[in-house]
CSV table of C-alpha atoms in Angstrom, one decimal:
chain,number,residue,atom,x,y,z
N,514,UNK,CA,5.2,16.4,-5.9
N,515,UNK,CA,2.1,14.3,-6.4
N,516,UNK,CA,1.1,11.8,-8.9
N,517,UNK,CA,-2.2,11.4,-9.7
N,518,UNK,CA,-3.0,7.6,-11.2
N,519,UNK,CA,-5.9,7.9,-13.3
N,520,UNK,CA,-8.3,5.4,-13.4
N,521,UNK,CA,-11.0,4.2,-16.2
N,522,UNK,CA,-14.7,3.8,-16.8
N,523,UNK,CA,-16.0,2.9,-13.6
N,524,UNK,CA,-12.6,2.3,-11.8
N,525,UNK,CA,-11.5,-0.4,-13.7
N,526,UNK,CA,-7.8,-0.3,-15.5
N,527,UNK,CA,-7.9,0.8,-18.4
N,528,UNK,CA,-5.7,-0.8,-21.7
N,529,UNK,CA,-2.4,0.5,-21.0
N,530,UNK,CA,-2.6,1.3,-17.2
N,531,UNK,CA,-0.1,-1.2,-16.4
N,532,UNK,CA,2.3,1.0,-18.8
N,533,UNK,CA,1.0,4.8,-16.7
N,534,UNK,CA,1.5,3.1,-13.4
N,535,UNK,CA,4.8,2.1,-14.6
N,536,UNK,CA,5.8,5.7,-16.0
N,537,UNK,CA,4.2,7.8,-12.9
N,538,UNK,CA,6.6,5.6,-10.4
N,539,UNK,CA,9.5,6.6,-12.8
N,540,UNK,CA,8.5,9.8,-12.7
N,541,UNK,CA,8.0,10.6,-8.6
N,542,UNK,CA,11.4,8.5,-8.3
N,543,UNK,CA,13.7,11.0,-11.1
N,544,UNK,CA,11.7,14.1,-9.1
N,545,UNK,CA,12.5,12.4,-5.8
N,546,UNK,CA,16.2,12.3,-7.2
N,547,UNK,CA,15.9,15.8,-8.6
N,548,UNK,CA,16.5,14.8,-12.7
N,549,UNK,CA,15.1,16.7,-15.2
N,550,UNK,CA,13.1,14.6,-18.1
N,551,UNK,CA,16.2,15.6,-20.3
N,552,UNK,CA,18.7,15.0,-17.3
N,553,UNK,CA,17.6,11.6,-17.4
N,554,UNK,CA,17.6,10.6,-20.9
N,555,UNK,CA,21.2,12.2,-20.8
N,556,UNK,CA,21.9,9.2,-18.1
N,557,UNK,CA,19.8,6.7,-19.8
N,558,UNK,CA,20.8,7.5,-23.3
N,559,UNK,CA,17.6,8.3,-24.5
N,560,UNK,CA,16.2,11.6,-25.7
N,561,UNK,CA,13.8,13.6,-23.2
N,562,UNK,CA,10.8,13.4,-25.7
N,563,UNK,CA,11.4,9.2,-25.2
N,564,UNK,CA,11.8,9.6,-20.9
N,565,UNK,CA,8.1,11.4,-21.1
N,566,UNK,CA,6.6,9.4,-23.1
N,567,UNK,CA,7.8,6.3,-20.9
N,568,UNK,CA,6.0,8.5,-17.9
N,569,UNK,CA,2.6,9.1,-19.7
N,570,UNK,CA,2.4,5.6,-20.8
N,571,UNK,CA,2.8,5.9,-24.2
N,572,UNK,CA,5.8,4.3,-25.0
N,573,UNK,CA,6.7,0.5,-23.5
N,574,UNK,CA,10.1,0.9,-21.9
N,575,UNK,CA,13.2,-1.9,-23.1
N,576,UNK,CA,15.6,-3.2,-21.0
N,577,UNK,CA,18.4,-0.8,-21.0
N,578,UNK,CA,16.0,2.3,-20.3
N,579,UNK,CA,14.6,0.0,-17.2
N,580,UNK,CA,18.2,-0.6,-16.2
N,581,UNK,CA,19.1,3.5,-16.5
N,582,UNK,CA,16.4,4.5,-15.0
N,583,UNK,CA,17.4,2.0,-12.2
N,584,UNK,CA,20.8,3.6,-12.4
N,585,UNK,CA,20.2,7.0,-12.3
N,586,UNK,CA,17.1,6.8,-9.4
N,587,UNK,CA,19.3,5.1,-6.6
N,588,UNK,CA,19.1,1.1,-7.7
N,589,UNK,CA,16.4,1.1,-5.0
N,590,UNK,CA,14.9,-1.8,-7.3
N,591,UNK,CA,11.7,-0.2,-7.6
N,592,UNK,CA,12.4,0.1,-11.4
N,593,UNK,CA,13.7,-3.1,-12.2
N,594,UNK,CA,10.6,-5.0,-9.9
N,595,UNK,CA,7.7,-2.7,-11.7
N,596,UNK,CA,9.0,-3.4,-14.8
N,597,UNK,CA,8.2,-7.1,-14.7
N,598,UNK,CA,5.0,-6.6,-14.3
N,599,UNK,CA,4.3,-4.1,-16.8
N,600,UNK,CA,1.4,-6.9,-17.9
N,601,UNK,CA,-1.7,-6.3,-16.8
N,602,UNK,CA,-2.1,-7.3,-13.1
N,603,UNK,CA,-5.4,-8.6,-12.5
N,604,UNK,CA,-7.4,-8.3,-8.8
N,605,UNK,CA,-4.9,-4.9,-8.0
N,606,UNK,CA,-7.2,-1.6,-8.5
N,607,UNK,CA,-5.5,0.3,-11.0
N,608,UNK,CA,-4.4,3.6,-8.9
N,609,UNK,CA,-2.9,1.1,-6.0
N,610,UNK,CA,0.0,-1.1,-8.3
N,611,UNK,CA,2.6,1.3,-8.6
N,612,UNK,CA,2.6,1.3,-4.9
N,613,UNK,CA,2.3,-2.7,-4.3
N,614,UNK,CA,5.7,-2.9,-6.9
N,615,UNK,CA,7.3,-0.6,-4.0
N,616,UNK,CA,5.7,-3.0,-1.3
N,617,UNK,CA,7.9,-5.6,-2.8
N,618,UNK,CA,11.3,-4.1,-2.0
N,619,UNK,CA,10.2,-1.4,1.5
N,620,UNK,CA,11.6,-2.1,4.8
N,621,UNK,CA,9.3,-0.4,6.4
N,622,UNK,CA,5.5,-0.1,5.8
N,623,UNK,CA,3.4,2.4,7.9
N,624,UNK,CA,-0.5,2.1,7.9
N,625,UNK,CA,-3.1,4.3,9.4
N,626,UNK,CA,-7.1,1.8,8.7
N,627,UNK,CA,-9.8,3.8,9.6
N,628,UNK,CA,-12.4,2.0,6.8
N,629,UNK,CA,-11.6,-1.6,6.9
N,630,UNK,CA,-9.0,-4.3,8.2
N,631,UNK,CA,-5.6,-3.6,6.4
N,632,UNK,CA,-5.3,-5.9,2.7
N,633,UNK,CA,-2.2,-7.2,4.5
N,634,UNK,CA,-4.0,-8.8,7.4
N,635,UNK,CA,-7.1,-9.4,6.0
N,636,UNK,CA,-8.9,-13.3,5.6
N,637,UNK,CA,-10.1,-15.1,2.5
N,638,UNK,CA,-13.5,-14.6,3.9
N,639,UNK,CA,-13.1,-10.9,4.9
N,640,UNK,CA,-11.7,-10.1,1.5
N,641,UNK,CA,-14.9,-11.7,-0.3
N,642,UNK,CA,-16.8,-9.7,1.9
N,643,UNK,CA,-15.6,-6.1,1.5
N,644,UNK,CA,-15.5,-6.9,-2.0
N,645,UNK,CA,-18.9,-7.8,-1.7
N,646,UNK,CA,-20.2,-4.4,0.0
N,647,UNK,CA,-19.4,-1.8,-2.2
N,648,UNK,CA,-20.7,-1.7,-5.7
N,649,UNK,CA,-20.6,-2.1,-8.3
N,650,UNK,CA,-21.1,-5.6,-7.3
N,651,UNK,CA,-17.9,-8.2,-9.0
N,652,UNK,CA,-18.9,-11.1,-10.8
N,653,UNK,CA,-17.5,-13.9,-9.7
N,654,UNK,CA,-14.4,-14.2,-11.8
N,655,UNK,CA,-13.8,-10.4,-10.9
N,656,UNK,CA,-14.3,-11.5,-7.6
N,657,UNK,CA,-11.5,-13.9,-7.1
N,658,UNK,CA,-9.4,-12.1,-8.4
N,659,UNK,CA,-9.2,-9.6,-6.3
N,660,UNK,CA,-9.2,-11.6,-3.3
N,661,UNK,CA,-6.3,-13.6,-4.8
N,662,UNK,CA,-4.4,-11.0,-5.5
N,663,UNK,CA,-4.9,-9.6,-1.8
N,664,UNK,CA,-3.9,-12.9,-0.3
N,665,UNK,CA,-1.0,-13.2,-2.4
N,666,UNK,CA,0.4,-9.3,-0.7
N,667,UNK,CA,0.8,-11.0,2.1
N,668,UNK,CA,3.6,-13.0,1.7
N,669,UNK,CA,5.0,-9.4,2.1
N,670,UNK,CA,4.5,-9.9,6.1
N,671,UNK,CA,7.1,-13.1,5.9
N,672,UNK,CA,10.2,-12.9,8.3
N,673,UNK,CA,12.3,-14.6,5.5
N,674,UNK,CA,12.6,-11.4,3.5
N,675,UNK,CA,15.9,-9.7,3.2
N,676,UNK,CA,16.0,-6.9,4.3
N,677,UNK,CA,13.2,-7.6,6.9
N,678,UNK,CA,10.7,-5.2,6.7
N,679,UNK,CA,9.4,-3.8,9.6
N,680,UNK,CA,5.2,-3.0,9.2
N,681,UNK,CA,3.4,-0.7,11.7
N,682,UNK,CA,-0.6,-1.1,11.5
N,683,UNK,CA,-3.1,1.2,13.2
N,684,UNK,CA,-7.1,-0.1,13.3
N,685,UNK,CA,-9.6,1.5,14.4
N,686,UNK,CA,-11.6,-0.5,17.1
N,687,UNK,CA,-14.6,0.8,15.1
N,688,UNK,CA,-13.7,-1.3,12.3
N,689,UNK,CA,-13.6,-4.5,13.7
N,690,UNK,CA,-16.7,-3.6,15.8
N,691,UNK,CA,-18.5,-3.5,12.4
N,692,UNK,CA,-18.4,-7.2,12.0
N,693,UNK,CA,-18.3,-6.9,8.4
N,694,UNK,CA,-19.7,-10.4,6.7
N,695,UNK,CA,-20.8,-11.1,9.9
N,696,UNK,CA,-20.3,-13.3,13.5
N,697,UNK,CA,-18.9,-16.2,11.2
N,698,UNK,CA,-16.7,-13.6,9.0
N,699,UNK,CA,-15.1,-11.7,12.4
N,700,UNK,CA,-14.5,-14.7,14.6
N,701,UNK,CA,-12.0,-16.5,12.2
N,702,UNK,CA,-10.8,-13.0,10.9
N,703,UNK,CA,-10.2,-11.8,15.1
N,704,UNK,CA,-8.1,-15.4,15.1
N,705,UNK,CA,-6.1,-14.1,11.8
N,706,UNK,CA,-4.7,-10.7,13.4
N,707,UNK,CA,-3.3,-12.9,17.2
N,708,UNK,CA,-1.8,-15.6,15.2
N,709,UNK,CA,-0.1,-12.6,13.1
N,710,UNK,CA,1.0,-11.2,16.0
N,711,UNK,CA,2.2,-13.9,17.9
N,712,UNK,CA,4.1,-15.5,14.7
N,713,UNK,CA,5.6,-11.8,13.2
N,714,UNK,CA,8.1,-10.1,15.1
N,715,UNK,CA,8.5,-7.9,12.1
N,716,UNK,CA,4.8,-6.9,12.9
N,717,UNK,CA,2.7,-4.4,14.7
N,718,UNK,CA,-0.7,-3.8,15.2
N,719,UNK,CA,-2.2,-0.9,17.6
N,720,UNK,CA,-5.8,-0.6,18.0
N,721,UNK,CA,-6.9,3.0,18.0
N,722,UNK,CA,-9.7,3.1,20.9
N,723,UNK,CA,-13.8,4.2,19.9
N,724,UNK,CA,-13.6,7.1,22.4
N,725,UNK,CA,-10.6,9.3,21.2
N,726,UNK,CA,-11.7,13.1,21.9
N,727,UNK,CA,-8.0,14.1,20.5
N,728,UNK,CA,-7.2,12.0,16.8
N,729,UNK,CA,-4.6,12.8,14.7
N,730,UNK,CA,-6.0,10.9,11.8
N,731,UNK,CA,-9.5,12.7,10.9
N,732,UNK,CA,-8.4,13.5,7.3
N,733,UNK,CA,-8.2,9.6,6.4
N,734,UNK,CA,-6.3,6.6,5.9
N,735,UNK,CA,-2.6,6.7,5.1
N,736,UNK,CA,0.4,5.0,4.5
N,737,UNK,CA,4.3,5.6,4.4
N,738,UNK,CA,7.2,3.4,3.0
N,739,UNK,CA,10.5,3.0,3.4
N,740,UNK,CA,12.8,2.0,0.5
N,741,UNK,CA,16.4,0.1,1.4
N,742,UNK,CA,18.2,3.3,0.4
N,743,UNK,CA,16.0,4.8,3.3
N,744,UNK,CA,13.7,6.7,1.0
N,745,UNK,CA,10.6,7.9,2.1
N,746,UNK,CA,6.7,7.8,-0.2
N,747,UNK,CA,3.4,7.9,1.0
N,748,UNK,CA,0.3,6.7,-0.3
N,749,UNK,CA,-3.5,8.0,0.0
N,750,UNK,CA,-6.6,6.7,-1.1
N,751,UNK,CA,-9.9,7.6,-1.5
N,752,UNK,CA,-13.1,6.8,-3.5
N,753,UNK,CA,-11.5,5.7,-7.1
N,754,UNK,CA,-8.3,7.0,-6.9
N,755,UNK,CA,-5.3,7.2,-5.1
N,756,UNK,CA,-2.1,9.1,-5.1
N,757,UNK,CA,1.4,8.3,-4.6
N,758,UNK,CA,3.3,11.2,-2.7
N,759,UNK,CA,7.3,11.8,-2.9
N,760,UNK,CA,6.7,16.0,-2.0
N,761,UNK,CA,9.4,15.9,1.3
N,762,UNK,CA,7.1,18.3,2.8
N,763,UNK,CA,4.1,16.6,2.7
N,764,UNK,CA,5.8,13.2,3.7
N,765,UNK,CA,7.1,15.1,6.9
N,766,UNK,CA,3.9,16.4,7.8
N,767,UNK,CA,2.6,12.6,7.1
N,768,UNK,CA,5.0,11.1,9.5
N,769,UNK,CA,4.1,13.7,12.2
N,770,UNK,CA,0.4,12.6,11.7
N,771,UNK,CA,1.3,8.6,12.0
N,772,UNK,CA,3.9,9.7,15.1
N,773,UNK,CA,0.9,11.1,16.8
N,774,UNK,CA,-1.8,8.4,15.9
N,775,UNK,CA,0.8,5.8,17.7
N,776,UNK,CA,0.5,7.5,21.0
N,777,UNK,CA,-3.1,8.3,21.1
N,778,UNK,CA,-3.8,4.4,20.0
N,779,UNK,CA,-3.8,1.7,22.3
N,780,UNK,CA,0.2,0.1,23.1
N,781,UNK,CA,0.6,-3.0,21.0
N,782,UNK,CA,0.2,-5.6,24.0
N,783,UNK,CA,-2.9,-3.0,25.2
N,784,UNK,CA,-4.0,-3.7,21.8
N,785,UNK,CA,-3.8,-7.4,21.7
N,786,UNK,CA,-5.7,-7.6,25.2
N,787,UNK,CA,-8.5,-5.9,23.4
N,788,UNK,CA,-9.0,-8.4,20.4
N,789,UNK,CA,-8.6,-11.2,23.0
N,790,UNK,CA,-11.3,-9.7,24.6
N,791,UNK,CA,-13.3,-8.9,21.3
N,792,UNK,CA,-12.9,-12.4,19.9
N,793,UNK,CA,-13.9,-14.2,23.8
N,794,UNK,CA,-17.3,-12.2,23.1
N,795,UNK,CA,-18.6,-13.1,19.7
């Protein structure tokens, strides 16, 4: 199963978007568990016309349906997270929340980069200026918005979260050889991603090499999660929109892809070597 998050004029969120996000993760989460929309309600005590229109958005959810749905989808506390911030979240594109609510409570966080630096590892001034490249162009609230919201995801990296969760990052060497926002942007940015290493043991960052004749990762970007009950999404984007993915298949076949882009990348101290080296040249 896939869920497509729709977006609205121009990418923005739309009115009730934080209410859609909130109804698609309840939706991939009661698939992922096998419940039927009526199954559900039966467990939530609400009728199945009330669980779908919780999962299209149309209905704000209370307290005891958040706790049911809780309940009945393996008290993974994806639920009970999401639905504090049923309020519109400013700075998060609208297709990417649902998944940053299941960021709050993973494990284990997979990512595959091959367009820019991961959110997660990204600087102030990096994050100003990727925002700052593609248009439409953010004014200037719009613009710290976003970055804010980006720096606060990455208190998501700390080693005093319990359960510690483990991240795995793959770059590709041609994205930091892009120098996005320039010499003065990359130096600082090259100094970001040693001191994350050195000061995360929960962390891992691979650099995928420029020449790679053999890559496992030519369809895109990717990521995969890992829940504490040791559930498994994925997440792909692309331009405006994303998808989050629960389909066992298609998760499998993900993991395969990541499995293989970790041996054809560089091995993590290979990789830190290679930014040394990067950062010693600018």
């Amino acid at each position: 199963m896939v869920v497509e998050v729709a977006v609205g004029t121009g990418g923005e969120p739309e009115s009730s978007d934080s209410m859609r996000t909130f109804g698609a993760m309840v939706q991939a989460l009661r698939e992922h568990a096998g419940l039927s929309r009526e199954e559900l309600g039966e467990r939530v005590g609400y009728s199945k016309h009330t669980v779908a229109s919780v999962e299209l958005g149309r209905r704000m959810p209370d307290a005891a349906f958040v706790e049911g749905a809780e309940e009945a989808t393996g008290n993974t506390g994806a639920v009970r997270r999401a639905a504090a911030h049923l309020a519109r979240q400013p700075g998060l594109a609208a297709w990417f929340r649902q998944w940053a609510r299941m960021e709050e409570v993973a494990i284990g966080l997979y990512s595959y980069e091959c367009r820019v630096v991961p959110g997660l590892l990204q600087t102030e001034a990096y994050a100003r200026a990727v925002s700052l490249s593609v248009p439409p162009i953010p004014n200037e609230e719009e613009l710290n918005e976003r970055v804010t919201a980006r720096l606060a995801r990455q208190e998501l990296l700390s080693t005093r979260r319990n359960p510690l969760c483990m991240f795995s990052f793959i770059i590709e060497q041609a994205v930091l050889e892009r120098h996005t926002g320039g010499d003065e942007v990359t130096r600082p940015l090259f100094d970001h991603l040693l001191d994350v290493i050195d000061r995360h043991w929960n962390v891992e960052v691979q650099v995928m090499p420029l020449r790679t004749p053999v890559h496992a990762g030519l369809d895109g970007p990717l990521q995969l999660l890992e829940t504490p009950d040791n559930r498994w999404f994925a997440y792909s984007e692309g331009q405006q929109n994303g998808r989050l993915i629960s389909d066992l298949k298609e998760i499998s076949l993900l993991h395969q892809r990541y499995a293989k882009l970790r041996s054809q990348a560089l091995a993590p101290g290979e990789s830190r070597s290679l930014l040394e080296r990067m950062r010693g040249a600018l």
